[in-house]
Amino acid sequence: MPDAGLIARFTAIVGANNAITDAGEQAPHLREWRDLYVGRTPLIVKPRTTDEVSRILALANAEGVGVVAQGGNTGLVGGQIPSESGTEIVLSLARMTRIRDLDPAGGTMTVEAGVTLAAAQEAARSVGRLFPLSLASEGSATIGGCLATNAGGVAVLAYGTARALTSGLEVVLADGSVWDGLRALKKDNTGYDLRDLFVGSEGTLGIITAATIRLFPQPAERATALAALPTLDSLLPFFQLAEAQAGQALTAFEFMSGRLVDFVTRHIPGTRRPLADEAPWYALVEISGAADGRATSLLDGLLADAVAAGLVTDAAVATSLQQAADLWRLRESASEAQKGEGGSIKHDISVPVGRIPEFLIKASDAVQRVSPGARPVPFGHFGDGNVHYNVSQPPEMAREAFLALWDEMARAVHDVVVSLGGSISAEHGIGRLKREELVRVKSAVEIDLMRRIKDALDPKGILNPGKVVSR
């Protein structure tokens, strides 16, 4: 536990106005939004520069104090929350919001870790470019946090995960030394790829303070539709048809269960069903391209062929930006809507695309064995195999009793995932929530390699203690 003298030394680095010790002011930083984790800390520091981060880590390393880095506090596995022990300080990157460089011709932008996704998107848009990483929480989620967890989002199908969108990094290591890897290169084959080591490491190997990210041409036209599917068996062939007909112009293919759409329209004000009849499954499809009408033509042709093949029963095609936004809101409100149905046990997993229908069937059977009457509400990014397999409590069951089944249900769902060659974490990371499951599903060799890397870069174990891998 840092004593008063040590807290004063940390405070001196950032200034008293940027050091928080008051419990009330600290509260928003210490609670994960689903209330799964509530931590304690003697101090939250908000550095403004990489040099201040460096000095904080150098002092923490010398004194053996744990440091938990935090961005927008939108993480879903507890990686950004300190433990209940109160021995770790929180390093918030919220004040590091400078856009250091914007190069539309070169297709890159260098931003600090506290820049939100929405701010990065707007900066790219201001010069006619696109930064495609997009999440429901993009108004709060930061570049640093998204890189630390290798976030995915709705555009992975066309543009890849956060790792694929990153050219270079600036990282402060556990001892306070700074690695300047802010390179705007598409090819750099000089030794080990340190960038990929830190992306997805969840603040356990170093703290990302800035990144050079990739920009793309801004699509002049987007065609969006919500399609109703008669059965689960229609999902895969409809995706394959969309991929074959639209090719690289297919920028999103999201799927949702009918139950989820029902939850959203029931609990999220301003939402409504875009189609007259209910369906068991829906697909949200977006095709992008130049302003020549081709995207709209591709989408219309796709839907016509899908209806003729019996894969789609009806579709709502957006004819304005507002209508497209309304369709996307149905998808982006998925997590929020589930709160209205009581307790929800969530799984962020991936399986090979061709096995998603098989997974959905087997996972449903596994869930019913753990909690009869539980209500799966799956949705996700079909094109990259990422399924958010969330399960709402049986209506007659107490919330606390249902949430007490979290570990048992997670194990049952993860067993199905592993049997199909999948991953127990697709884009949210491991954090604290899945640390023990990681050891269970990964080989001893993989876990040993992770621990060796952790020991090499953070020998005192000060960086995000107790997250990802135990020492």
Tab-separated table of C-alpha atoms in Angstrom:
chain	number	residue	atom	x	y	z
A	1	MET	CA	0.000	0.000	0.000
A	2	PRO	CA	1.554	3.322	-1.020
A	3	ASP	CA	2.031	5.551	2.028
A	4	ALA	CA	1.301	9.267	2.169
A	5	GLY	CA	4.843	10.162	1.219
A	6	LEU	CA	4.788	7.985	-1.896
A	7	ILE	CA	1.370	9.294	-2.909
A	8	ALA	CA	2.773	12.810	-2.640
A	9	ARG	CA	5.648	11.859	-4.960
A	10	PHE	CA	3.264	10.467	-7.576
A	11	THR	CA	1.077	13.568	-7.219
A	12	ALA	CA	4.035	15.879	-7.767
A	13	ILE	CA	4.584	14.353	-11.210
A	14	VAL	CA	1.122	15.286	-12.554
A	15	GLY	CA	0.153	18.139	-10.245
A	16	ALA	CA	-2.452	18.170	-7.495
A	17	ASN	CA	-5.295	18.990	-9.894
A	18	ASN	CA	-4.617	15.777	-11.815
A	19	ALA	CA	-4.336	13.420	-8.855
A	20	ILE	CA	-7.536	12.044	-7.327
A	21	THR	CA	-7.685	10.696	-3.773
A	22	ASP	CA	-11.298	11.561	-2.910
A	23	ALA	CA	-13.458	8.405	-2.916
A	24	GLY	CA	-16.428	10.127	-4.526
A	25	GLU	CA	-14.362	11.507	-7.398
A	26	GLN	CA	-12.640	8.152	-7.829
A	27	ALA	CA	-15.874	6.141	-8.051
A	28	PRO	CA	-16.452	6.362	-11.846
A	29	HIS	CA	-12.975	4.947	-12.441
A	30	LEU	CA	-13.370	2.006	-10.067
A	31	ARG	CA	-16.570	0.368	-11.282
A	32	GLU	CA	-16.949	-1.767	-14.403
A	33	TRP	CA	-20.172	-0.754	-16.155
A	34	ARG	CA	-21.805	-4.164	-15.624
A	35	ASP	CA	-20.894	-4.008	-11.910
A	36	LEU	CA	-18.930	-7.249	-12.116
A	37	TYR	CA	-15.878	-5.573	-10.612
A	38	VAL	CA	-15.565	-2.720	-8.145
A	39	GLY	CA	-12.012	-1.929	-7.090
A	40	ARG	CA	-10.184	0.342	-4.644
A	41	THR	CA	-7.189	2.599	-5.061
A	42	PRO	CA	-5.333	5.155	-2.951
A	43	LEU	CA	-4.660	7.323	-6.015
A	44	ILE	CA	-5.702	8.018	-9.599
A	45	VAL	CA	-3.154	9.966	-11.645
A	46	LYS	CA	-3.908	11.674	-14.954
A	47	PRO	CA	-0.685	12.388	-16.835
A	48	ARG	CA	-0.686	14.749	-19.812
A	49	THR	CA	2.540	13.664	-21.505
A	50	THR	CA	4.519	10.547	-22.262
A	51	ASP	CA	7.283	11.900	-20.039
A	52	GLU	CA	4.881	12.016	-17.087
A	53	VAL	CA	3.808	8.422	-17.751
A	54	SER	CA	7.472	7.455	-17.886
A	55	ARG	CA	8.219	9.101	-14.533
A	56	ILE	CA	5.164	7.495	-12.916
A	57	LEU	CA	6.178	4.007	-14.034
A	58	ALA	CA	9.816	4.519	-13.073
A	59	LEU	CA	8.730	5.470	-9.557
A	60	ALA	CA	6.167	2.659	-9.329
A	61	ASN	CA	8.727	0.114	-10.497
A	62	ALA	CA	11.319	1.317	-7.999
A	63	GLU	CA	8.808	1.139	-5.140
A	64	GLY	CA	7.007	-2.049	-6.282
A	65	VAL	CA	3.595	-0.395	-6.698
A	66	GLY	CA	1.068	-1.908	-9.084
A	67	VAL	CA	-0.243	0.326	-11.897
A	68	VAL	CA	-3.542	-0.194	-13.721
A	69	ALA	CA	-3.824	1.762	-16.980
A	70	GLN	CA	-7.298	2.999	-17.888
A	71	GLY	CA	-8.783	4.587	-20.995
A	72	GLY	CA	-12.525	5.179	-21.321
A	73	ASN	CA	-13.455	2.433	-18.807
A	74	THR	CA	-15.563	0.618	-21.392
A	75	GLY	CA	-13.828	-2.759	-21.039
A	76	LEU	CA	-15.956	-5.837	-20.397
A	77	VAL	CA	-13.532	-8.246	-18.701
A	78	GLY	CA	-12.321	-6.166	-15.746
A	79	GLY	CA	-8.907	-5.428	-17.215
A	80	GLN	CA	-9.129	-1.703	-16.474
A	81	ILE	CA	-10.311	-1.991	-12.854
A	82	PRO	CA	-7.886	-2.206	-9.896
A	83	SER	CA	-8.242	-5.014	-7.395
A	84	GLU	CA	-10.191	-4.757	-4.154
A	85	SER	CA	-6.937	-4.725	-2.161
A	86	GLY	CA	-6.415	-0.987	-2.652
A	87	THR	CA	-2.692	-1.468	-3.254
A	88	GLU	CA	-2.610	-0.428	-6.931
A	89	ILE	CA	-2.751	3.059	-8.388
A	90	VAL	CA	-4.798	3.853	-11.493
A	91	LEU	CA	-3.128	5.658	-14.390
A	92	SER	CA	-5.821	7.330	-16.474
A	93	LEU	CA	-4.832	8.349	-19.995
A	94	ALA	CA	-7.896	10.584	-20.379
A	95	ARG	CA	-5.825	13.787	-20.688
A	96	MET	CA	-3.579	12.456	-23.469
A	97	THR	CA	-5.836	13.593	-26.295
A	98	ARG	CA	-3.502	15.239	-28.780
A	99	ILE	CA	-3.542	14.381	-32.472
A	100	ARG	CA	0.165	14.627	-33.204
A	101	ASP	CA	0.084	14.176	-36.950
A	102	LEU	CA	-2.514	13.838	-39.699
A	103	ASP	CA	-1.240	12.670	-43.087
A	104	PRO	CA	-4.143	12.079	-45.505
A	105	ALA	CA	-1.808	11.585	-48.460
A	106	GLY	CA	0.127	8.896	-46.652
A	107	GLY	CA	-3.007	7.393	-45.147
A	108	THR	CA	-1.934	7.651	-41.502
A	109	MET	CA	-2.684	9.590	-38.353
A	110	THR	CA	-0.699	9.658	-35.106
A	111	VAL	CA	-2.828	10.091	-32.002
A	112	GLU	CA	-2.328	9.856	-28.277
A	113	ALA	CA	-3.865	7.053	-26.265
A	114	GLY	CA	-6.686	9.118	-24.724
A	115	VAL	CA	-8.212	10.123	-28.056
A	116	THR	CA	-11.660	8.559	-28.367
A	117	LEU	CA	-12.637	6.512	-31.393
A	118	ALA	CA	-15.261	9.115	-32.251
A	119	ALA	CA	-12.648	11.899	-32.167
A	120	ALA	CA	-10.264	9.869	-34.335
A	121	GLN	CA	-13.063	9.165	-36.821
A	122	GLU	CA	-13.965	12.858	-36.986
A	123	ALA	CA	-10.337	13.909	-37.479
A	124	ALA	CA	-10.013	11.462	-40.370
A	125	ARG	CA	-13.326	12.625	-41.827
A	126	SER	CA	-12.170	16.260	-41.722
A	127	VAL	CA	-9.524	15.457	-44.356
A	128	GLY	CA	-11.721	13.169	-46.430
A	129	ARG	CA	-10.395	9.906	-44.990
A	130	LEU	CA	-11.873	7.041	-42.980
A	131	PHE	CA	-10.723	5.519	-39.714
A	132	PRO	CA	-12.921	2.408	-39.724
A	133	LEU	CA	-12.671	1.084	-36.158
A	134	SER	CA	-16.241	1.471	-34.887
A	135	LEU	CA	-17.874	0.279	-31.657
A	136	ALA	CA	-21.130	1.028	-29.889
A	137	SER	CA	-19.054	2.726	-27.152
A	138	GLU	CA	-16.922	4.787	-29.561
A	139	GLY	CA	-17.855	8.053	-27.867
A	140	SER	CA	-16.045	6.885	-24.720
A	141	ALA	CA	-13.693	4.088	-25.840
A	142	THR	CA	-10.149	5.338	-26.440
A	143	ILE	CA	-7.460	4.434	-28.938
A	144	GLY	CA	-5.180	3.189	-26.167
A	145	GLY	CA	-7.811	0.921	-24.668
A	146	CYS	CA	-8.871	-0.435	-28.048
A	147	LEU	CA	-5.284	-1.275	-28.951
A	148	ALA	CA	-4.640	-2.790	-25.528
A	149	THR	CA	-7.524	-5.212	-26.117
A	150	ASN	CA	-7.157	-5.488	-29.923
A	151	ALA	CA	-10.759	-4.383	-30.335
A	152	GLY	CA	-12.729	-5.466	-33.384
A	153	GLY	CA	-16.061	-3.765	-33.985
A	154	VAL	CA	-18.473	-3.836	-36.878
A	155	ALA	CA	-16.017	-3.223	-39.738
A	156	VAL	CA	-13.560	-6.072	-39.140
A	157	LEU	CA	-14.907	-7.911	-42.166
A	158	ALA	CA	-13.546	-5.206	-44.489
A	159	TYR	CA	-10.728	-3.564	-42.522
A	160	GLY	CA	-9.520	-5.954	-39.817
A	161	THR	CA	-9.079	-5.600	-36.054
A	162	ALA	CA	-7.287	-2.799	-34.198
A	163	ARG	CA	-3.993	-4.616	-34.763
A	164	ALA	CA	-4.450	-4.508	-38.533
A	165	LEU	CA	-5.210	-0.783	-38.331
A	166	THR	CA	-1.991	0.056	-36.483
A	167	SER	CA	1.302	0.968	-38.142
A	168	GLY	CA	3.312	1.887	-35.065
A	169	LEU	CA	3.227	2.484	-31.311
A	170	GLU	CA	4.784	4.509	-28.559
A	171	VAL	CA	4.956	2.431	-25.377
A	172	VAL	CA	6.222	3.149	-21.874
A	173	LEU	CA	7.757	0.048	-20.310
A	174	ALA	CA	7.582	-1.052	-16.693
A	175	ASP	CA	10.876	0.624	-15.748
A	176	GLY	CA	9.845	3.919	-17.331
A	177	SER	CA	11.843	3.574	-20.530
A	178	VAL	CA	10.041	4.631	-23.702
A	179	TRP	CA	9.929	2.665	-26.955
A	180	ASP	CA	9.321	4.998	-29.867
A	181	GLY	CA	7.903	2.768	-32.580
A	182	LEU	CA	5.695	5.391	-34.255
A	183	ARG	CA	6.413	4.352	-37.814
A	184	ALA	CA	4.048	4.945	-40.718
A	185	LEU	CA	5.333	1.985	-42.709
A	186	LYS	CA	3.323	-0.695	-44.429
A	187	LYS	CA	6.383	-2.938	-44.504
A	188	ASP	CA	9.018	-3.222	-41.782
A	189	ASN	CA	10.762	-6.572	-41.554
A	190	THR	CA	13.538	-5.639	-39.137
A	191	GLY	CA	13.490	-8.259	-36.423
A	192	TYR	CA	10.739	-9.137	-33.951
A	193	ASP	CA	7.403	-7.376	-34.414
A	194	LEU	CA	7.181	-5.486	-31.120
A	195	ARG	CA	4.026	-3.687	-32.207
A	196	ASP	CA	2.040	-6.906	-32.303
A	197	LEU	CA	3.419	-7.880	-28.915
A	198	PHE	CA	1.915	-4.844	-27.201
A	199	VAL	CA	-1.375	-4.705	-29.124
A	200	GLY	CA	-3.716	-6.988	-27.199
A	201	SER	CA	-1.506	-7.207	-24.103
A	202	GLU	CA	-4.051	-5.318	-21.947
A	203	GLY	CA	-1.501	-3.097	-20.234
A	204	THR	CA	0.410	-6.022	-18.737
A	205	LEU	CA	3.598	-5.575	-20.786
A	206	GLY	CA	3.710	-1.802	-21.258
A	207	ILE	CA	1.426	1.219	-21.463
A	208	ILE	CA	0.557	2.457	-24.950
A	209	THR	CA	0.762	6.252	-24.990
A	210	ALA	CA	0.402	6.938	-28.727
A	211	ALA	CA	-0.220	5.129	-31.997
A	212	THR	CA	0.124	5.670	-35.699
A	213	ILE	CA	-3.088	4.357	-37.202
A	214	ARG	CA	-4.125	3.682	-40.783
A	215	LEU	CA	-6.645	5.704	-42.758
A	216	PHE	CA	-8.654	4.678	-45.804
A	217	PRO	CA	-10.628	6.327	-48.599
A	218	GLN	CA	-13.999	7.562	-47.382
A	219	PRO	CA	-16.776	5.596	-49.127
A	220	ALA	CA	-18.988	7.981	-51.050
A	221	GLU	CA	-21.978	5.651	-50.897
A	222	ARG	CA	-23.287	3.232	-48.307
A	223	ALA	CA	-26.256	0.947	-48.885
A	224	THR	CA	-27.768	-0.594	-45.745
A	225	ALA	CA	-30.526	-3.131	-45.179
A	226	LEU	CA	-31.943	-5.281	-42.412
A	227	ALA	CA	-32.964	-8.687	-43.782
A	228	ALA	CA	-35.304	-11.138	-42.067
A	229	LEU	CA	-34.259	-14.789	-42.265
A	230	PRO	CA	-36.678	-17.701	-41.894
A	231	THR	CA	-34.284	-20.114	-40.156
A	232	LEU	CA	-30.814	-20.363	-38.662
A	233	ASP	CA	-29.823	-22.457	-41.661
A	234	SER	CA	-30.241	-19.365	-43.862
A	235	LEU	CA	-27.484	-17.366	-42.166
A	236	LEU	CA	-24.402	-18.995	-43.670
A	237	PRO	CA	-25.657	-19.301	-47.265
A	238	PHE	CA	-26.935	-15.708	-47.169
A	239	PHE	CA	-23.498	-14.516	-46.029
A	240	GLN	CA	-21.797	-16.584	-48.712
A	241	LEU	CA	-24.114	-15.104	-51.339
A	242	ALA	CA	-23.390	-11.566	-50.085
A	243	GLU	CA	-19.647	-12.211	-50.120
A	244	ALA	CA	-19.766	-13.652	-53.646
A	245	GLN	CA	-21.850	-10.839	-55.106
A	246	ALA	CA	-20.392	-7.818	-53.278
A	247	GLY	CA	-16.801	-8.935	-52.782
A	248	GLN	CA	-14.666	-6.289	-51.041
A	249	ALA	CA	-17.594	-3.853	-51.165
A	250	LEU	CA	-19.253	-5.886	-48.379
A	251	THR	CA	-18.211	-3.839	-45.355
A	252	ALA	CA	-20.544	-5.264	-42.691
A	253	PHE	CA	-22.600	-8.395	-42.143
A	254	GLU	CA	-23.997	-8.424	-38.619
A	255	PHE	CA	-26.487	-10.959	-37.312
A	256	MET	CA	-29.022	-10.790	-34.494
A	257	SER	CA	-31.545	-13.178	-33.034
A	258	GLY	CA	-35.210	-12.273	-33.178
A	259	ARG	CA	-35.322	-12.276	-29.395
A	260	LEU	CA	-32.628	-9.604	-29.281
A	261	VAL	CA	-34.548	-7.332	-31.659
A	262	ASP	CA	-37.570	-7.824	-29.408
A	263	PHE	CA	-35.510	-6.776	-26.355
A	264	VAL	CA	-34.186	-3.677	-28.124
A	265	THR	CA	-37.547	-2.421	-29.337
A	266	ARG	CA	-39.053	-3.112	-25.927
A	267	HIS	CA	-36.443	-1.338	-23.809
A	268	ILE	CA	-34.671	1.265	-25.956
A	269	PRO	CA	-36.763	4.426	-26.464
A	270	GLY	CA	-37.060	5.579	-30.044
A	271	THR	CA	-36.451	2.175	-31.624
A	272	ARG	CA	-39.051	0.253	-33.581
A	273	ARG	CA	-39.375	-2.819	-35.715
A	274	PRO	CA	-38.587	-1.924	-39.338
A	275	LEU	CA	-40.503	-4.930	-40.663
A	276	ALA	CA	-44.132	-5.855	-40.135
A	277	ASP	CA	-43.594	-9.514	-39.282
A	278	GLU	CA	-41.237	-11.001	-36.710
A	279	ALA	CA	-38.434	-13.342	-37.719
A	280	PRO	CA	-36.171	-15.725	-35.766
A	281	TRP	CA	-32.992	-14.212	-37.239
A	282	TYR	CA	-31.904	-10.962	-38.847
A	283	ALA	CA	-28.862	-9.851	-40.814
A	284	LEU	CA	-27.731	-6.232	-41.035
A	285	VAL	CA	-25.881	-5.819	-44.326
A	286	GLU	CA	-23.855	-2.844	-45.510
A	287	ILE	CA	-22.245	-2.439	-48.925
A	288	SER	CA	-19.971	0.538	-49.597
A	289	GLY	CA	-18.494	2.075	-52.695
A	290	ALA	CA	-18.127	5.071	-54.961
A	291	ALA	CA	-20.956	7.515	-55.579
A	292	ASP	CA	-22.093	5.824	-58.760
A	293	GLY	CA	-25.083	3.897	-57.424
A	294	ARG	CA	-23.243	0.584	-57.583
A	295	ALA	CA	-23.548	-0.118	-53.846
A	296	THR	CA	-27.308	0.311	-53.972
A	297	SER	CA	-27.521	-1.804	-57.108
A	298	LEU	CA	-25.430	-4.570	-55.514
A	299	LEU	CA	-27.596	-4.578	-52.388
A	300	ASP	CA	-30.851	-4.649	-54.356
A	301	GLY	CA	-29.595	-7.513	-56.497
A	302	LEU	CA	-28.367	-9.437	-53.461
A	303	LEU	CA	-31.698	-9.150	-51.670
A	304	ALA	CA	-33.647	-10.141	-54.760
A	305	ASP	CA	-31.533	-13.254	-55.250
A	306	ALA	CA	-31.721	-14.115	-51.538
A	307	VAL	CA	-35.518	-13.859	-51.562
A	308	ALA	CA	-35.697	-16.012	-54.684
A	309	ALA	CA	-33.508	-18.633	-52.989
A	310	GLY	CA	-35.689	-18.666	-49.870
A	311	LEU	CA	-32.875	-17.285	-47.674
A	312	VAL	CA	-34.636	-13.983	-46.890
A	313	THR	CA	-38.337	-13.431	-46.279
A	314	ASP	CA	-38.374	-9.626	-46.104
A	315	ALA	CA	-35.982	-6.683	-45.883
A	316	ALA	CA	-35.946	-3.030	-44.885
A	317	VAL	CA	-33.651	-1.003	-47.135
A	318	ALA	CA	-32.479	2.375	-45.823
A	319	THR	CA	-33.276	5.244	-48.193
A	320	SER	CA	-31.640	7.957	-46.075
A	321	LEU	CA	-28.766	8.388	-43.628
A	322	GLN	CA	-31.272	8.574	-40.775
A	323	GLN	CA	-32.907	5.296	-41.768
A	324	ALA	CA	-29.502	3.638	-41.955
A	325	ALA	CA	-28.663	5.005	-38.494
A	326	ASP	CA	-31.962	3.645	-37.162
A	327	LEU	CA	-31.139	0.173	-38.474
A	328	TRP	CA	-27.659	0.299	-36.944
A	329	ARG	CA	-29.129	1.440	-33.646
A	330	LEU	CA	-30.998	-1.854	-33.360
A	331	ARG	CA	-27.643	-3.638	-33.442
A	332	GLU	CA	-25.667	-1.179	-31.340
A	333	SER	CA	-28.239	-1.146	-28.522
A	334	ALA	CA	-27.952	-4.896	-27.974
A	335	SER	CA	-26.045	-4.842	-24.691
A	336	GLU	CA	-27.977	-1.957	-23.176
A	337	ALA	CA	-31.327	-3.555	-24.020
A	338	GLN	CA	-30.515	-6.737	-22.120
A	339	LYS	CA	-30.389	-4.846	-18.824
A	340	GLY	CA	-34.163	-4.519	-19.043
A	341	GLU	CA	-34.505	-8.311	-18.934
A	342	GLY	CA	-32.585	-8.828	-15.688
A	343	GLY	CA	-29.290	-10.611	-15.289
A	344	SER	CA	-27.202	-11.369	-18.354
A	345	ILE	CA	-24.230	-13.716	-18.672
A	346	LYS	CA	-22.066	-12.673	-21.606
A	347	HIS	CA	-19.581	-14.520	-23.787
A	348	ASP	CA	-17.334	-12.935	-26.421
A	349	ILE	CA	-16.145	-15.846	-28.537
A	350	SER	CA	-15.153	-16.726	-32.085
A	351	VAL	CA	-15.461	-19.891	-34.130
A	352	PRO	CA	-14.774	-20.605	-37.814
A	353	VAL	CA	-17.428	-18.786	-39.858
A	354	GLY	CA	-18.766	-22.003	-41.352
A	355	ARG	CA	-19.410	-23.430	-37.889
A	356	ILE	CA	-21.374	-20.523	-36.391
A	357	PRO	CA	-24.776	-22.212	-36.895
A	358	GLU	CA	-23.440	-25.413	-35.327
A	359	PHE	CA	-22.083	-23.425	-32.397
A	360	LEU	CA	-25.402	-21.649	-31.829
A	361	ILE	CA	-27.267	-24.951	-31.642
A	362	LYS	CA	-24.762	-26.682	-29.354
A	363	ALA	CA	-24.312	-23.652	-27.101
A	364	SER	CA	-28.074	-23.366	-26.637
A	365	ASP	CA	-28.211	-26.985	-25.502
A	366	ALA	CA	-25.304	-26.378	-23.096
A	367	VAL	CA	-26.972	-23.292	-21.629
A	368	GLN	CA	-30.243	-25.127	-20.999
A	369	ARG	CA	-28.393	-27.842	-19.120
A	370	VAL	CA	-26.925	-25.224	-16.784
A	371	SER	CA	-30.046	-23.064	-16.426
A	372	PRO	CA	-33.314	-24.416	-17.839
A	373	GLY	CA	-35.370	-21.579	-19.259
A	374	ALA	CA	-32.419	-19.244	-19.788
A	375	ARG	CA	-32.786	-17.097	-22.914
A	376	PRO	CA	-29.854	-16.894	-25.329
A	377	VAL	CA	-29.691	-13.619	-27.278
A	378	PRO	CA	-26.770	-14.108	-29.673
A	379	PHE	CA	-25.559	-11.433	-32.050
A	380	GLY	CA	-22.268	-10.466	-33.624
A	381	HIS	CA	-19.994	-10.052	-36.569
A	382	PHE	CA	-20.844	-13.057	-38.710
A	383	GLY	CA	-18.212	-12.363	-41.356
A	384	ASP	CA	-15.280	-12.761	-38.965
A	385	GLY	CA	-16.759	-15.497	-36.770
A	386	ASN	CA	-17.193	-13.290	-33.685
A	387	VAL	CA	-20.305	-14.196	-31.702
A	388	HIS	CA	-21.463	-12.242	-28.655
A	389	TYR	CA	-23.261	-15.130	-27.031
A	390	ASN	CA	-25.206	-13.425	-24.284
A	391	VAL	CA	-27.734	-15.232	-22.131
A	392	SER	CA	-30.550	-13.523	-20.209
A	393	GLN	CA	-32.003	-15.013	-17.069
A	394	PRO	CA	-35.215	-17.029	-17.030
A	395	PRO	CA	-38.043	-14.526	-16.331
A	396	GLU	CA	-39.042	-16.217	-13.092
A	397	MET	CA	-35.500	-16.540	-11.701
A	398	ALA	CA	-33.816	-14.115	-9.292
A	399	ARG	CA	-31.042	-12.080	-10.896
A	400	GLU	CA	-28.476	-12.929	-8.222
A	401	ALA	CA	-29.195	-16.651	-8.475
A	402	PHE	CA	-28.728	-16.549	-12.240
A	403	LEU	CA	-25.480	-14.551	-12.133
A	404	ALA	CA	-24.136	-17.042	-9.600
A	405	LEU	CA	-24.086	-19.519	-12.495
A	406	TRP	CA	-21.637	-17.365	-14.500
A	407	ASP	CA	-18.577	-19.581	-14.131
A	408	GLU	CA	-20.482	-22.812	-14.734
A	409	MET	CA	-22.223	-21.432	-17.807
A	410	ALA	CA	-19.038	-19.879	-19.185
A	411	ARG	CA	-17.260	-23.189	-18.878
A	412	ALA	CA	-20.083	-25.004	-20.678
A	413	VAL	CA	-20.144	-22.475	-23.538
A	414	HIS	CA	-16.355	-22.362	-23.789
A	415	ASP	CA	-16.204	-26.150	-23.993
A	416	VAL	CA	-18.391	-25.940	-27.097
A	417	VAL	CA	-16.162	-23.179	-28.500
A	418	VAL	CA	-12.970	-25.167	-28.006
A	419	SER	CA	-14.514	-28.307	-29.490
A	420	LEU	CA	-15.187	-26.324	-32.689
A	421	GLY	CA	-11.675	-24.894	-32.906
A	422	GLY	CA	-12.657	-21.457	-31.607
A	423	SER	CA	-11.412	-18.853	-29.145
A	424	ILE	CA	-12.875	-17.907	-25.756
A	425	SER	CA	-12.098	-14.225	-26.406
A	426	ALA	CA	-12.649	-12.625	-29.790
A	427	GLU	CA	-12.291	-8.896	-29.102
A	428	HIS	CA	-12.815	-8.026	-25.424
A	429	GLY	CA	-9.616	-9.552	-24.073
A	430	ILE	CA	-8.939	-11.753	-21.056
A	431	GLY	CA	-8.582	-9.270	-18.207
A	432	ARG	CA	-9.605	-10.706	-14.883
A	433	LEU	CA	-12.830	-12.364	-15.999
A	434	LYS	CA	-11.244	-15.045	-18.198
A	435	ARG	CA	-7.815	-15.454	-16.620
A	436	GLU	CA	-8.465	-18.884	-15.161
A	437	GLU	CA	-10.338	-20.024	-18.270
A	438	LEU	CA	-7.321	-19.041	-20.369
A	439	VAL	CA	-5.148	-21.452	-18.407
A	440	ARG	CA	-7.766	-24.164	-18.816
A	441	VAL	CA	-8.138	-23.914	-22.596
A	442	LYS	CA	-4.601	-22.971	-23.669
A	443	SER	CA	-1.731	-25.450	-23.817
A	444	ALA	CA	0.903	-25.487	-21.097
A	445	VAL	CA	3.452	-24.369	-23.675
A	446	GLU	CA	1.416	-21.281	-24.626
A	447	ILE	CA	0.848	-20.267	-21.011
A	448	ASP	CA	4.544	-20.752	-20.228
A	449	LEU	CA	5.548	-18.560	-23.171
A	450	MET	CA	3.161	-15.818	-22.037
A	451	ARG	CA	4.564	-15.925	-18.517
A	452	ARG	CA	8.138	-15.767	-19.805
A	453	ILE	CA	7.333	-12.680	-21.857
A	454	LYS	CA	5.622	-11.090	-18.850
A	455	ASP	CA	8.616	-11.831	-16.613
A	456	ALA	CA	11.045	-10.427	-19.170
A	457	LEU	CA	9.240	-7.122	-19.684
A	458	ASP	CA	7.781	-6.647	-16.198
A	459	PRO	CA	9.992	-8.574	-13.771
A	460	LYS	CA	8.463	-6.931	-10.686
A	461	GLY	CA	4.908	-7.534	-11.904
A	462	ILE	CA	3.738	-3.933	-11.481
A	463	LEU	CA	1.795	-3.651	-14.754
A	464	ASN	CA	-1.900	-4.497	-14.334
A	465	PRO	CA	-1.305	-7.165	-11.678
A	466	GLY	CA	-3.541	-10.238	-11.780
A	467	LYS	CA	-4.754	-9.700	-15.321
A	468	VAL	CA	-4.381	-11.999	-18.378
A	469	VAL	CA	-1.812	-14.400	-16.892
A	470	SER	CA	-0.917	-15.069	-13.281
A	471	ARG	CA	2.763	-15.125	-12.372
